[in-house]
Coordinates of C-alpha atoms (C1' of nucleotides) in Angstrom, one line a residue:
Chain A
M21 CA 0.0 0.0 0.0
F22 CA 2.7 2.4 1.0
S23 CA 5.0 1.3 -1.8
W24 CA 2.1 2.1 -4.2
L25 CA 1.5 5.4 -2.7
F26 CA 5.2 6.1 -2.9
L27 CA 5.2 5.2 -6.5
Q28 CA 2.3 7.5 -7.3
I29 CA 4.0 10.4 -5.5
F30 CA 7.3 9.7 -7.1
C31 CA 5.5 9.7 -10.5
R32 CA 3.9 12.9 -9.8
I33 CA 7.1 14.6 -8.8
S34 CA 9.0 13.3 -11.8
K35 CA 6.1 14.6 -13.9
V36 CA 6.3 18.0 -12.3
I37 CA 10.1 18.1 -13.0
K38 CA 9.4 17.1 -16.5
I39 CA 6.8 19.7 -17.0
L40 CA 9.1 22.4 -15.6
L41 CA 11.9 21.2 -17.9
S42 CA 9.6 21.2 -20.9
F43 CA 8.3 24.5 -20.0
A44 CA 11.9 26.1 -19.8
L45 CA 12.7 24.4 -23.2
Y46 CA 9.4 25.7 -24.6
I47 CA 10.3 29.4 -23.6
V48 CA 13.8 28.9 -25.3
L49 CA 12.1 27.6 -28.4
V50 CA 9.5 30.3 -28.5
I51 CA 12.2 33.0 -28.3
F52 CA 14.3 31.2 -30.9
N53 CA 11.4 30.9 -33.2
K54 CA 10.4 34.5 -33.0
Y55 CA 14.0 35.4 -33.7
C56 CA 14.1 33.1 -36.7
T57 CA 10.9 34.3 -38.4
K58 CA 12.3 37.8 -38.2
T59 CA 15.6 37.1 -39.8
M60 CA 15.3 34.1 -42.0
A61 CA 13.4 33.0 -45.1
K62 CA 10.2 31.7 -43.7
V63 CA 8.7 29.0 -45.7
L64 CA 11.2 27.2 -48.0
T65 CA 14.0 24.9 -47.2
K66 CA 17.2 26.3 -48.7
K67 CA 18.1 24.9 -52.0
E68 CA 21.7 24.4 -50.9
E69 CA 20.8 22.5 -47.8
N70 CA 18.4 20.0 -49.1
Y71 CA 17.7 20.3 -52.8
S72 CA 14.8 17.7 -52.9
Q73 CA 13.1 19.2 -49.8
W74 CA 13.5 22.5 -51.4
Y75 CA 11.8 21.3 -54.4
N76 CA 8.9 19.6 -52.4
D77 CA 8.4 22.7 -50.3
L78 CA 8.3 24.9 -53.4
V79 CA 5.7 22.9 -55.3
I80 CA 3.5 22.8 -52.1
K81 CA 4.0 26.4 -51.0
A82 CA 3.6 28.0 -54.4
D83 CA 0.4 26.1 -54.6
L84 CA 1.1 24.1 -57.7
A85 CA 0.2 20.6 -56.4
E86 CA -0.3 18.4 -53.4
N87 CA -0.3 14.8 -52.5
S88 CA -3.7 13.2 -52.5
A89 CA -5.3 10.5 -50.5
V90 CA -4.6 8.1 -53.3
R91 CA -1.1 6.4 -53.2
G92 CA 1.4 8.1 -55.6
C93 CA -1.3 10.3 -57.1
M94 CA -1.2 14.1 -56.9
V95 CA -3.7 16.9 -57.1
I96 CA -2.7 19.6 -59.5
K97 CA -3.9 22.7 -57.9
P98 CA -5.3 25.7 -60.0
Y99 CA -2.1 27.6 -60.2
G100 CA -0.1 24.6 -61.2
Y101 CA -2.9 23.5 -63.6
A102 CA -2.8 27.1 -65.1
I103 CA 0.8 26.5 -66.1
W104 CA -0.1 23.2 -67.7
E105 CA -2.9 24.9 -69.6
K106 CA -0.4 27.4 -70.9
M107 CA 1.9 24.6 -71.8
Q108 CA -0.9 22.8 -73.6
S109 CA -2.1 25.7 -75.6
V110 CA 1.4 26.6 -77.0
L111 CA 2.3 22.9 -77.7
D112 CA -1.3 22.3 -79.4
K113 CA -0.8 25.2 -81.6
M114 CA 2.7 24.0 -82.6
F115 CA 1.2 20.6 -83.3
K116 CA -1.6 22.0 -85.4
D117 CA 0.9 24.2 -87.3
T118 CA 2.8 21.0 -88.3
G119 CA -0.3 19.4 -89.7
H120 CA -1.5 17.4 -86.6
Y121 CA -5.0 17.0 -85.2
N122 CA -6.4 15.8 -81.9
A123 CA -8.4 12.6 -81.2
Y124 CA -9.2 10.6 -78.2
F125 CA -8.7 6.8 -77.5
P126 CA -9.8 4.7 -74.6
L127 CA -8.3 4.7 -71.2
F128 CA -8.8 0.9 -70.9
I129 CA -6.8 -1.5 -73.0
P130 CA -7.7 -5.2 -73.4
K131 CA -4.9 -7.3 -71.9
S132 CA -4.5 -9.3 -75.1
F133 CA -3.3 -6.2 -76.9
F134 CA -0.2 -6.1 -74.8
S135 CA 1.0 -9.5 -75.8
K136 CA 1.1 -8.6 -79.5
E137 CA 4.3 -6.5 -79.2
A138 CA 6.7 -8.5 -77.1
A139 CA 9.4 -5.9 -76.6
H140 CA 6.9 -3.2 -75.7
V141 CA 5.2 -5.1 -73.1
E142 CA 8.5 -5.8 -71.3
G143 CA 8.8 -2.1 -70.8
F144 CA 5.6 -1.6 -69.0
A145 CA 4.4 -4.9 -67.6
K146 CA 5.7 -4.3 -64.1
E147 CA 3.9 -1.0 -63.6
C148 CA 0.5 -1.7 -65.0
A149 CA -2.8 -1.1 -63.2
I150 CA -5.4 -3.8 -64.1
V151 CA -9.1 -3.7 -64.0
T152 CA -10.6 -7.1 -63.1
H153 CA -14.2 -6.4 -62.0
Y154 CA -17.0 -4.2 -62.8
R155 CA -19.2 -4.1 -60.0
L156 CA -19.4 -3.5 -56.2
K157 CA -21.9 -4.7 -53.6
N158 CA -22.7 -4.0 -50.1
N159 CA -20.6 -5.9 -47.7
P160 CA -22.8 -8.7 -46.5
N161 CA -20.7 -9.1 -43.3
G162 CA -20.8 -5.5 -42.3
K163 CA -20.3 -1.9 -43.3
G164 CA -19.1 -0.6 -46.5
V165 CA -18.8 -2.1 -50.1
V166 CA -16.8 -5.1 -51.4
V167 CA -15.9 -6.1 -54.9
D168 CA -18.6 -8.4 -56.4
E169 CA -16.8 -11.6 -57.2
D170 CA -19.6 -12.5 -59.7
A171 CA -18.6 -9.4 -61.7
K172 CA -15.3 -10.6 -63.0
L173 CA -14.4 -9.5 -66.5
E174 CA -13.8 -12.1 -69.1
E175 CA -10.7 -10.3 -70.2
E176 CA -8.9 -7.9 -67.9
L177 CA -8.5 -4.2 -69.0
I178 CA -5.1 -2.5 -68.6
V179 CA -5.3 1.1 -67.6
R180 CA -3.2 2.7 -70.3
P181 CA 0.5 3.2 -69.5
T182 CA 0.7 4.5 -73.2
S183 CA -1.5 4.0 -76.1
E184 CA 0.4 2.5 -78.9
T185 CA -1.6 -0.8 -78.8
I186 CA -5.0 0.5 -78.6
I187 CA -4.2 3.1 -81.3
W188 CA -2.6 0.7 -83.7
N189 CA -5.5 -1.7 -83.3
T190 CA -7.7 1.3 -84.4
Y191 CA -5.4 2.4 -87.2
K192 CA -5.7 -1.1 -88.7
N193 CA -9.3 -0.1 -89.6
W194 CA -8.4 3.2 -90.9
I195 CA -5.6 2.3 -93.3
Q196 CA -6.0 0.4 -96.5
S197 CA -4.3 2.6 -99.0
Y198 CA -1.6 5.1 -99.4
R199 CA -4.4 7.6 -99.8
D200 CA -5.3 7.1 -96.2
L201 CA -1.8 8.2 -95.2
P202 CA -0.3 9.9 -93.3
I203 CA -2.2 9.8 -90.1
L204 CA -1.1 12.6 -87.8
A205 CA -3.0 12.3 -84.6
N206 CA -2.4 13.5 -81.1
Q207 CA -4.2 12.9 -78.0
W208 CA -4.2 14.9 -74.7
A209 CA -4.8 12.3 -72.0
N210 CA -3.9 10.9 -68.6
V211 CA -1.8 7.6 -68.2
V212 CA -1.1 5.4 -65.3
R213 CA 2.2 3.8 -64.4
W214 CA 2.3 2.2 -61.0
E215 CA 5.5 3.7 -59.7
M216 CA 7.0 2.6 -56.5
R217 CA 8.6 5.9 -55.5
T218 CA 6.8 9.0 -56.5
R219 CA 7.5 12.7 -56.4
L220 CA 5.2 15.5 -57.3
F221 CA 5.3 16.2 -61.0
L222 CA 8.5 14.2 -61.5
R223 CA 7.1 10.8 -61.1
T224 CA 3.6 10.1 -60.2
A225 CA 1.4 7.0 -60.7
E226 CA -1.0 9.0 -62.8
F227 CA 0.1 11.9 -65.0
L228 CA -1.1 14.1 -67.8
W229 CA 0.6 14.1 -71.1
Q230 CA 0.0 14.4 -74.9
E231 CA 1.0 11.4 -77.1
G232 CA 1.3 11.9 -80.8
H233 CA 0.9 8.7 -83.0
T234 CA 1.6 8.9 -86.6
A235 CA 1.5 6.6 -89.5
H236 CA 3.4 7.1 -92.8
E237 CA 4.1 5.5 -96.2
T238 CA 7.8 5.5 -96.1
R239 CA 10.5 5.1 -93.6
D240 CA 12.0 8.3 -94.6
E241 CA 8.9 10.2 -94.0
A242 CA 8.5 8.7 -90.6
E243 CA 12.0 9.5 -89.6
K244 CA 11.5 13.0 -90.7
E245 CA 8.3 13.3 -88.6
T246 CA 10.3 12.0 -85.6
K247 CA 12.9 14.6 -85.9
Q248 CA 10.5 17.2 -86.7
M249 CA 8.7 16.6 -83.4
L250 CA 11.9 16.5 -81.5
N251 CA 12.6 20.1 -82.9
V252 CA 9.1 21.2 -81.9
Y253 CA 9.9 20.1 -78.3
T254 CA 13.2 21.8 -78.5
D255 CA 11.7 25.0 -79.6
F256 CA 9.1 24.7 -76.8
A257 CA 11.6 23.9 -74.0
Q258 CA 14.1 26.5 -75.0
N259 CA 12.0 29.4 -76.3
W260 CA 9.0 29.0 -74.0
M261 CA 10.3 27.3 -70.9
G262 CA 13.7 28.9 -71.1
V263 CA 15.2 25.5 -70.5
P264 CA 18.3 24.7 -72.6
I265 CA 18.4 21.1 -73.8
I266 CA 20.6 18.8 -75.6
Q267 CA 19.1 16.7 -78.5
G268 CA 20.2 13.2 -78.8
V269 CA 19.4 9.6 -79.5
K270 CA 18.9 7.0 -76.7
T271 CA 21.1 4.0 -76.4
E272 CA 19.6 0.5 -76.8
S273 CA 18.8 -0.1 -73.2
E274 CA 17.5 3.4 -72.5
K275 CA 15.2 3.6 -75.5
F276 CA 11.3 3.1 -75.5
A277 CA 10.6 -0.6 -75.5
G278 CA 9.1 -1.0 -79.0
A279 CA 11.0 1.7 -80.9
I280 CA 13.8 1.5 -83.4
D281 CA 15.1 4.9 -82.2
T282 CA 14.2 7.0 -79.3
Y283 CA 15.2 10.7 -79.7
T284 CA 15.3 12.8 -76.5
I285 CA 15.7 16.2 -75.3
E286 CA 17.7 16.3 -72.0
A287 CA 17.7 19.2 -69.6
L288 CA 20.0 20.0 -66.6
M289 CA 18.4 20.8 -63.2
Q290 CA 20.3 23.2 -60.7
D291 CA 21.4 20.2 -58.6
G292 CA 23.4 18.9 -61.5
K293 CA 21.0 16.1 -62.4
A294 CA 19.7 15.5 -65.8
L295 CA 15.9 15.4 -66.6
Q296 CA 14.5 13.9 -69.9
A297 CA 12.0 16.6 -71.0
G298 CA 10.6 14.9 -74.0
T299 CA 10.8 12.0 -76.4
S300 CA 10.2 11.2 -79.9
H301 CA 10.2 7.7 -81.2
F302 CA 10.8 6.2 -84.5
L303 CA 8.9 2.9 -84.3
G304 CA 9.7 1.5 -87.7
Q305 CA 7.1 -1.1 -88.6
N306 CA 7.1 -2.7 -85.2
F307 CA 3.5 -1.9 -84.3
A308 CA 2.2 -2.2 -87.8
K309 CA 3.5 -5.8 -87.9
A310 CA 2.2 -6.5 -84.4
F311 CA -1.3 -5.2 -85.4
D312 CA -1.2 -6.2 -89.0
V313 CA -1.6 -2.7 -90.4
K314 CA -0.8 -2.8 -94.2
F315 CA -1.5 -0.5 -97.0
A316 CA -1.6 -0.6 -100.8
S317 CA 1.1 1.6 -102.3
K318 CA 0.8 3.5 -105.7
E319 CA 2.4 0.6 -107.3
G320 CA -0.2 -1.7 -105.8
K321 CA 2.1 -3.5 -103.4
L322 CA 1.1 -4.3 -99.9
D323 CA 3.4 -3.0 -97.3
Y324 CA 3.5 -2.3 -93.5
V325 CA 3.0 1.3 -92.2
W326 CA 5.8 3.2 -90.8
A327 CA 5.1 4.8 -87.4
T328 CA 6.2 7.3 -84.8
S329 CA 5.1 8.4 -81.4
W330 CA 6.1 11.3 -79.3
G331 CA 5.2 12.8 -76.0
V332 CA 5.7 15.2 -73.2
T333 CA 4.1 15.3 -69.7
T334 CA 3.3 17.3 -66.7
R335 CA 6.9 16.4 -65.7
L336 CA 7.8 19.6 -67.7
I337 CA 6.4 21.5 -64.7
G338 CA 8.9 19.9 -62.4
A339 CA 11.5 20.7 -65.0
L340 CA 10.4 24.4 -65.0
V341 CA 10.5 24.6 -61.3
M342 CA 13.9 23.0 -60.9
A343 CA 15.5 24.8 -63.8
H344 CA 15.0 28.4 -62.7
S345 CA 13.7 28.8 -59.1
D346 CA 15.5 30.1 -56.1
N347 CA 15.4 30.2 -52.3
N348 CA 12.6 32.9 -52.5
G349 CA 10.4 30.6 -54.5
L350 CA 9.4 30.0 -58.2
V351 CA 10.9 31.8 -61.0
L352 CA 8.6 31.5 -64.0
P353 CA 9.5 32.4 -67.6
P354 CA 7.0 35.3 -68.7
K355 CA 5.9 33.3 -71.7
L356 CA 4.4 30.6 -69.4
A357 CA 3.6 32.6 -66.3
P358 CA -0.2 32.4 -65.5
I359 CA 0.2 35.9 -64.1
Q360 CA 2.8 38.0 -65.9
V361 CA 2.5 41.2 -64.0
V362 CA 1.0 41.8 -60.5
I363 CA 0.2 45.3 -59.2
V364 CA 0.4 45.8 -55.5
P365 CA -1.0 49.0 -54.1
I366 CA 0.4 50.6 -51.0
Y367 CA -2.0 52.8 -49.1
R368 CA -3.3 54.2 -45.9
G369 CA -7.1 54.7 -45.7
Q370 CA -10.0 54.2 -48.0
E371 CA -9.4 57.5 -49.9
M372 CA -5.9 56.7 -50.8
Q373 CA -6.8 53.1 -51.8
D374 CA -9.4 54.4 -54.2
Q375 CA -7.0 57.0 -55.6
I376 CA -4.4 54.3 -56.2
S377 CA -6.9 51.7 -57.5
E378 CA -7.8 54.2 -60.2
T379 CA -4.2 54.4 -61.4
A380 CA -3.6 50.7 -61.1
N381 CA -6.7 49.9 -63.1
K382 CA -5.6 52.2 -65.8
I383 CA -2.2 50.6 -65.9
K384 CA -3.8 47.1 -65.9
A385 CA -6.0 48.0 -68.9
S386 CA -3.2 49.5 -70.9
L387 CA -1.0 46.3 -70.3
E388 CA -3.9 44.0 -71.0
S389 CA -4.4 45.7 -74.4
K390 CA -0.9 44.6 -75.3
G391 CA -1.9 41.0 -74.4
I392 CA -0.2 40.9 -71.0
S393 CA -1.9 39.0 -68.2
V394 CA -2.2 41.3 -65.2
K395 CA -3.5 40.8 -61.6
F396 CA -4.3 43.9 -59.5
D397 CA -4.2 42.6 -56.1
N398 CA -6.3 45.2 -54.1
R399 CA -7.1 42.8 -51.2
D400 CA -7.3 45.0 -48.0
T401 CA -6.9 41.8 -45.9
H402 CA -3.1 41.5 -46.7
K403 CA -0.3 44.0 -46.2
P404 CA 2.0 45.0 -49.0
G405 CA 5.0 43.1 -47.7
F406 CA 3.0 39.9 -47.4
K407 CA 1.9 40.3 -51.0
F408 CA 5.5 40.9 -52.2
A409 CA 6.6 37.8 -50.6
E410 CA 3.6 35.8 -51.9
Y411 CA 4.1 36.6 -55.6
E412 CA 7.7 36.0 -55.3
L413 CA 6.9 32.6 -54.0
K414 CA 4.7 32.1 -56.9
G415 CA 7.2 33.3 -59.4
V416 CA 5.3 36.2 -61.0
P417 CA 7.9 37.7 -63.4
V418 CA 7.1 41.4 -62.8
R419 CA 5.7 43.3 -59.8
I420 CA 4.4 46.9 -59.9
A421 CA 4.0 48.6 -56.6
I422 CA 2.1 51.9 -56.4
G423 CA 2.1 54.0 -53.3
P424 CA 1.4 57.6 -52.3
K425 CA 4.8 58.7 -53.3
D426 CA 4.2 57.3 -56.7
I427 CA 1.0 59.0 -57.2
E428 CA 2.7 62.3 -56.3
N429 CA 5.6 61.7 -58.8
N430 CA 3.5 59.9 -61.5
T431 CA 5.7 56.8 -61.0
V432 CA 5.6 53.2 -60.2
E433 CA 8.1 50.8 -58.6
I434 CA 8.9 47.8 -60.9
A435 CA 10.5 44.7 -59.4
R436 CA 12.0 41.8 -61.5
R437 CA 11.6 38.4 -60.2
D438 CA 14.6 36.9 -62.0
T439 CA 17.0 39.5 -60.6
L440 CA 15.2 40.7 -57.6
T441 CA 16.1 44.3 -58.6
K442 CA 13.7 47.3 -58.3
D443 CA 13.5 50.4 -60.3
T444 CA 11.2 53.4 -60.2
V445 CA 9.9 54.5 -63.6
S446 CA 7.4 57.0 -64.9
I447 CA 3.9 55.8 -65.6
E448 CA 4.0 57.5 -69.1
G449 CA 4.9 54.8 -71.7
I450 CA 4.8 51.9 -69.2
E451 CA 2.7 49.9 -71.6
N452 CA 5.8 49.9 -73.8
V453 CA 8.4 49.4 -70.9
I454 CA 6.7 46.3 -69.6
P455 CA 6.6 44.2 -72.8
D456 CA 10.3 44.8 -73.4
L457 CA 11.0 43.9 -69.7
L458 CA 9.1 40.6 -70.1
D459 CA 11.1 39.7 -73.2
E460 CA 14.4 40.7 -71.4
I461 CA 13.4 38.4 -68.4
Q462 CA 12.5 35.6 -70.7
N463 CA 15.9 35.9 -72.4
N464 CA 17.8 36.3 -69.1
I465 CA 16.3 33.3 -67.6
F466 CA 17.3 31.2 -70.6
N467 CA 20.7 32.6 -70.7
K468 CA 21.4 32.1 -67.1
A469 CA 20.3 28.5 -67.4
L470 CA 22.3 28.0 -70.5
S471 CA 25.5 29.3 -69.0
F472 CA 25.0 27.1 -65.9
R473 CA 24.3 24.2 -68.2
N474 CA 27.3 24.8 -70.4
S475 CA 29.6 25.1 -67.2
M476 CA 28.2 21.7 -66.2
I477 CA 29.4 19.8 -69.2
T478 CA 32.7 18.1 -68.5
K479 CA 34.9 16.1 -70.9
V480 CA 36.6 13.3 -69.2
D481 CA 39.1 10.7 -70.4
S482 CA 39.6 8.3 -67.5
F483 CA 37.2 6.4 -65.3
D484 CA 38.7 8.1 -62.0
E485 CA 38.1 11.5 -63.5
F486 CA 34.7 10.3 -64.5
K487 CA 33.8 9.3 -60.9
D488 CA 35.3 12.5 -59.5
V489 CA 33.4 14.8 -61.7
L490 CA 30.1 13.0 -61.0
N491 CA 30.7 13.0 -57.2
D492 CA 32.2 16.7 -56.8
K493 CA 30.5 18.5 -59.6
G494 CA 27.7 16.6 -61.1
G495 CA 26.1 17.6 -64.4
F496 CA 26.8 16.1 -67.8
V497 CA 29.9 14.1 -68.5
L498 CA 31.1 13.7 -72.1
A499 CA 33.1 10.5 -72.4
H500 CA 34.1 7.8 -74.7
W501 CA 32.0 4.6 -74.6
D502 CA 32.6 1.3 -76.4
G503 CA 29.0 1.0 -77.4
T504 CA 28.3 -2.2 -75.4
K505 CA 25.4 -2.6 -73.0
D506 CA 27.7 -4.5 -70.6
T507 CA 29.9 -1.4 -70.2
E508 CA 26.8 0.9 -69.8
D509 CA 25.4 -1.4 -67.1
R510 CA 28.7 -1.5 -65.3
I511 CA 29.1 2.1 -65.3
K512 CA 25.6 2.6 -64.0
G513 CA 26.2 0.1 -61.3
E514 CA 29.3 1.7 -60.1
T515 CA 28.4 5.4 -60.5
K516 CA 24.6 5.5 -60.9
A517 CA 25.1 7.6 -64.0
T518 CA 23.4 6.6 -67.2
I519 CA 23.9 7.5 -70.8
R520 CA 21.5 10.3 -71.2
C521 CA 21.9 10.3 -75.0
I522 CA 24.3 10.3 -78.0
P523 CA 24.1 14.0 -78.8
L524 CA 22.9 14.6 -82.4
D525 CA 25.6 17.2 -83.0
V526 CA 28.3 14.8 -81.7
E527 CA 31.8 15.3 -83.3
K528 CA 33.6 12.5 -84.7
E529 CA 36.6 11.9 -82.5
E530 CA 38.7 8.8 -82.2
G531 CA 39.2 7.8 -78.5
K532 CA 39.2 5.0 -76.0
C533 CA 36.2 4.0 -73.8
V534 CA 36.6 5.5 -70.5
Y535 CA 35.6 2.2 -68.8
S536 CA 36.9 -0.7 -71.0
G537 CA 39.6 1.1 -73.0
K538 CA 38.2 -0.3 -76.2
P539 CA 38.1 2.1 -79.3
S540 CA 35.4 4.5 -79.7
K541 CA 34.4 7.0 -82.4
F542 CA 32.7 9.7 -80.5
R543 CA 31.7 10.8 -77.0
V544 CA 28.3 10.3 -75.3
L545 CA 26.5 12.1 -72.6
F546 CA 26.4 10.7 -69.2
A547 CA 24.7 12.1 -66.1
K548 CA 22.8 11.0 -63.1
A549 CA 19.2 11.5 -63.9
Y550 CA 15.7 12.0 -62.5
Chain B
rC13 C1' 8.8 -4.5 -53.2
rG14 C1' 12.7 -4.7 -48.8
rG15 C1' 14.9 -1.5 -44.5
rG16 C1' 14.1 2.9 -41.4
rC17 C1' 11.0 6.8 -39.6
rU18 C1' 6.2 9.2 -39.4
rA19 C1' 0.5 10.1 -38.8
rU20 C1' -2.4 14.6 -32.5
rG21 C1' -7.4 21.5 -34.6
rG22 C1' -6.4 23.9 -41.8
rC23 C1' -0.8 23.7 -41.5
rG24 C1' 3.8 22.7 -38.4
rC25 C1' 4.7 20.4 -33.8
rA26 C1' 4.9 18.9 -28.1
rG27 C1' 2.8 15.1 -25.1
rU28 C1' 3.7 8.5 -26.2
rC29 C1' 9.5 5.9 -23.7
rA30 C1' 7.2 5.3 -17.8
rG31 C1' -1.3 4.5 -19.5
rG32 C1' -4.5 8.2 -14.8
rU33 C1' -8.4 14.8 -13.5
rU34 C1' -10.0 19.5 -18.4
rA35 C1' -4.7 17.0 -24.7
rG36 C1' -1.2 21.8 -25.1
rC37 C1' 1.9 25.3 -28.2
rG38 C1' 3.1 28.1 -32.8
rU39 C1' 0.9 29.6 -37.0
rA40 C1' -3.6 30.0 -39.7
rC41 C1' -8.8 31.3 -38.7
rU42 C1' -13.1 34.9 -36.5
rG43 C1' -14.1 39.9 -34.2
rG44 C1' -12.0 44.6 -32.7
rU45 C1' -8.3 48.7 -32.3
rC46 C1' -3.9 50.6 -33.9
rU47 C1' -1.4 50.0 -38.6
rG48 C1' 0.3 50.0 -44.1
rG49 C1' 7.1 51.4 -49.4
rG50 C1' 9.4 43.7 -47.7
rG51 C1' 5.8 38.1 -44.6
rG52 C1' 2.9 44.0 -38.6
rA53 C1' 1.4 44.7 -33.0
rC54 C1' -2.1 44.2 -29.1
rC55 C1' -6.9 42.5 -27.0
rA56 C1' -10.8 38.9 -27.2
rG57 C1' -12.7 34.3 -29.4
rG58 C1' -13.9 29.6 -32.1
rG59 C1' -12.1 25.0 -33.6
rG60 C1' -9.3 18.3 -32.0
rU61 C1' -13.7 11.0 -32.9
rC62 C1' -5.2 12.0 -31.2
rG63 C1' -4.7 8.2 -39.4
rU64 C1' -8.5 3.6 -39.6
rG65 C1' -10.0 -1.0 -37.3
rA66 C1' -9.4 -4.6 -33.6
rG67 C1' -7.1 -6.1 -28.8
rU68 C1' -5.0 -5.5 -23.5
rU69 C1' -6.7 -2.6 -19.1
rC70 C1' -10.8 -0.3 -13.8
rA71 C1' -8.7 3.3 -17.4
rA72 C1' -5.4 4.2 -24.0
rA73 C1' -3.2 9.9 -27.9
rU74 C1' 0.1 6.6 -24.8
rC75 C1' 0.8 -0.5 -24.8
rU76 C1' 0.0 -4.8 -28.7
rC77 C1' -1.5 -6.4 -33.7
rA78 C1' -3.4 -5.4 -38.6
rC79 C1' -4.5 -1.9 -42.3
rU80 C1' -4.0 2.9 -44.9
rA81 C1' -1.2 7.1 -46.3
rG82 C1' 3.5 10.0 -46.3
rC83 C1' 8.9 10.8 -45.9
rC84 C1' 14.1 9.0 -46.4
rC85 C1' 17.3 4.8 -48.1
rG86 C1' 17.6 0.7 -51.5
rA87 C1' 15.7 -2.5 -55.6
rC88 C1' 12.9 -1.7 -60.1
rC89 C1' 11.7 1.8 -64.1
rA90 C1' 10.6 5.7 -69.4

RNA sequence: CGGGCUAUGGCGCAGUCAGGUUAGCGUACUGGUCUGGGGGACCAGGGGUCGUGAGUUCAAAUCUCACUAGCCCGACCA
């Protein structure tokens, strides 16, 4: 009895001590916390401290996307989706301008279609989602619903990881004669690849993309199409996203399963890792043979159709984020920014607010007449400083601040997101200043990324050097390779670097494989990649 | 899919080891006053089935098991 009482008392005393200690610690933390919020960047992990955490923070805090209740699947939030819509509209126009048109094919693909192209199935089999039943029923043993085992599908359906099979099964019915060619179809769709490790935008179980699927009379025509679309992607990446890329062709082991050749555009992220930003495949007659798609030529001969496919995904948003952004948040290229200019008023009292709003609305209208997207943020619920930080986080390229001093002097303060510099300029002629500034920002962002990228391409001639560069510096490594899968695999095993591509503009150069010492005729591009 | 960690107001966390009265804090939110050229201050207020489900116990945020989701490392991969 006494010992029990003693124990109770002891417990209480130790609890009291614990509480006192926690309280002291808490006070210290609170003070520290207050100090921190006043002196440090508030919301983002620093890029230099933890790059992937910085990326995650950025995507979430800038309101681009968030994780969902479904494993591996993200919710693309309005601001992130607005960027995707801009990408879509630009790309869609580029596709139409090169003679393509849109269509839509089913989400579900009969399982048997996959077994028709053996190489292709190997590439995706391990990450397919499969529909086996078509009905639910109330759980007879309790709450909720269960799968109705009586509603089993005769043939399972695969949720498309890509649409070659369903499309080529369809093209078979569309194509009889050379007069039916070419077919230049594209579809905007979602696809599912059951990824084990996912990251917002970069790798998710479901993602959005476009996939072009074309059919041609001749090999030559299909190859030209493949390269044309690679150039379209290059144009988009460099001139719209401001992301410099390297065009190249994939090695046998890195190419799309089912393709003869896979062409790629490879971008470099700020942490020195490469990211494949788009691919264009020359499929040869592989799918035509698998789905028996023949056409009668002008000479009346039957031949298999030549094919291409090409795609870019919402991963481009990840590339956009990682290519340009800084510790203050996103940096968006003006050509893809949902909001290109934000106007923040600074005022005291209703009267001043009205006065400034009038000026702000005039500026807004004059900029909009030039085709610029402008947001006038006249919320009275947030202070100017808060808004400054918020739009920086969201990467709005240009901010115009208008306060009482500006009204007096007929000026505004213009702040650039890319350089974080501020200037006071006259309101007169601002509708001409801003478009030029947006162009300049677009160019500056690209040039900055380009000089970084160029500084991160290193030629090496020994395997020690190869490893040192990858570990200490990162980026692309140009090295001789003997052309064998074995060497490629070994290098990957030892360094985690893969051959990103054989650059299209590669110079002929006699050399020795950096790993095996065997002869090589040109250098290939290695990097650790996303 | 293997190893490790995690899940507590909207968000970020403490409390869990060692079960015990009314589960706290920051931030966000609501109202008010002062403010306003870089994430404001003060006062008052509301909000939590402690991831889900079972179990142990007089008593579970706390212990056990299963499940779900997330993060990190690996394996796999267009």
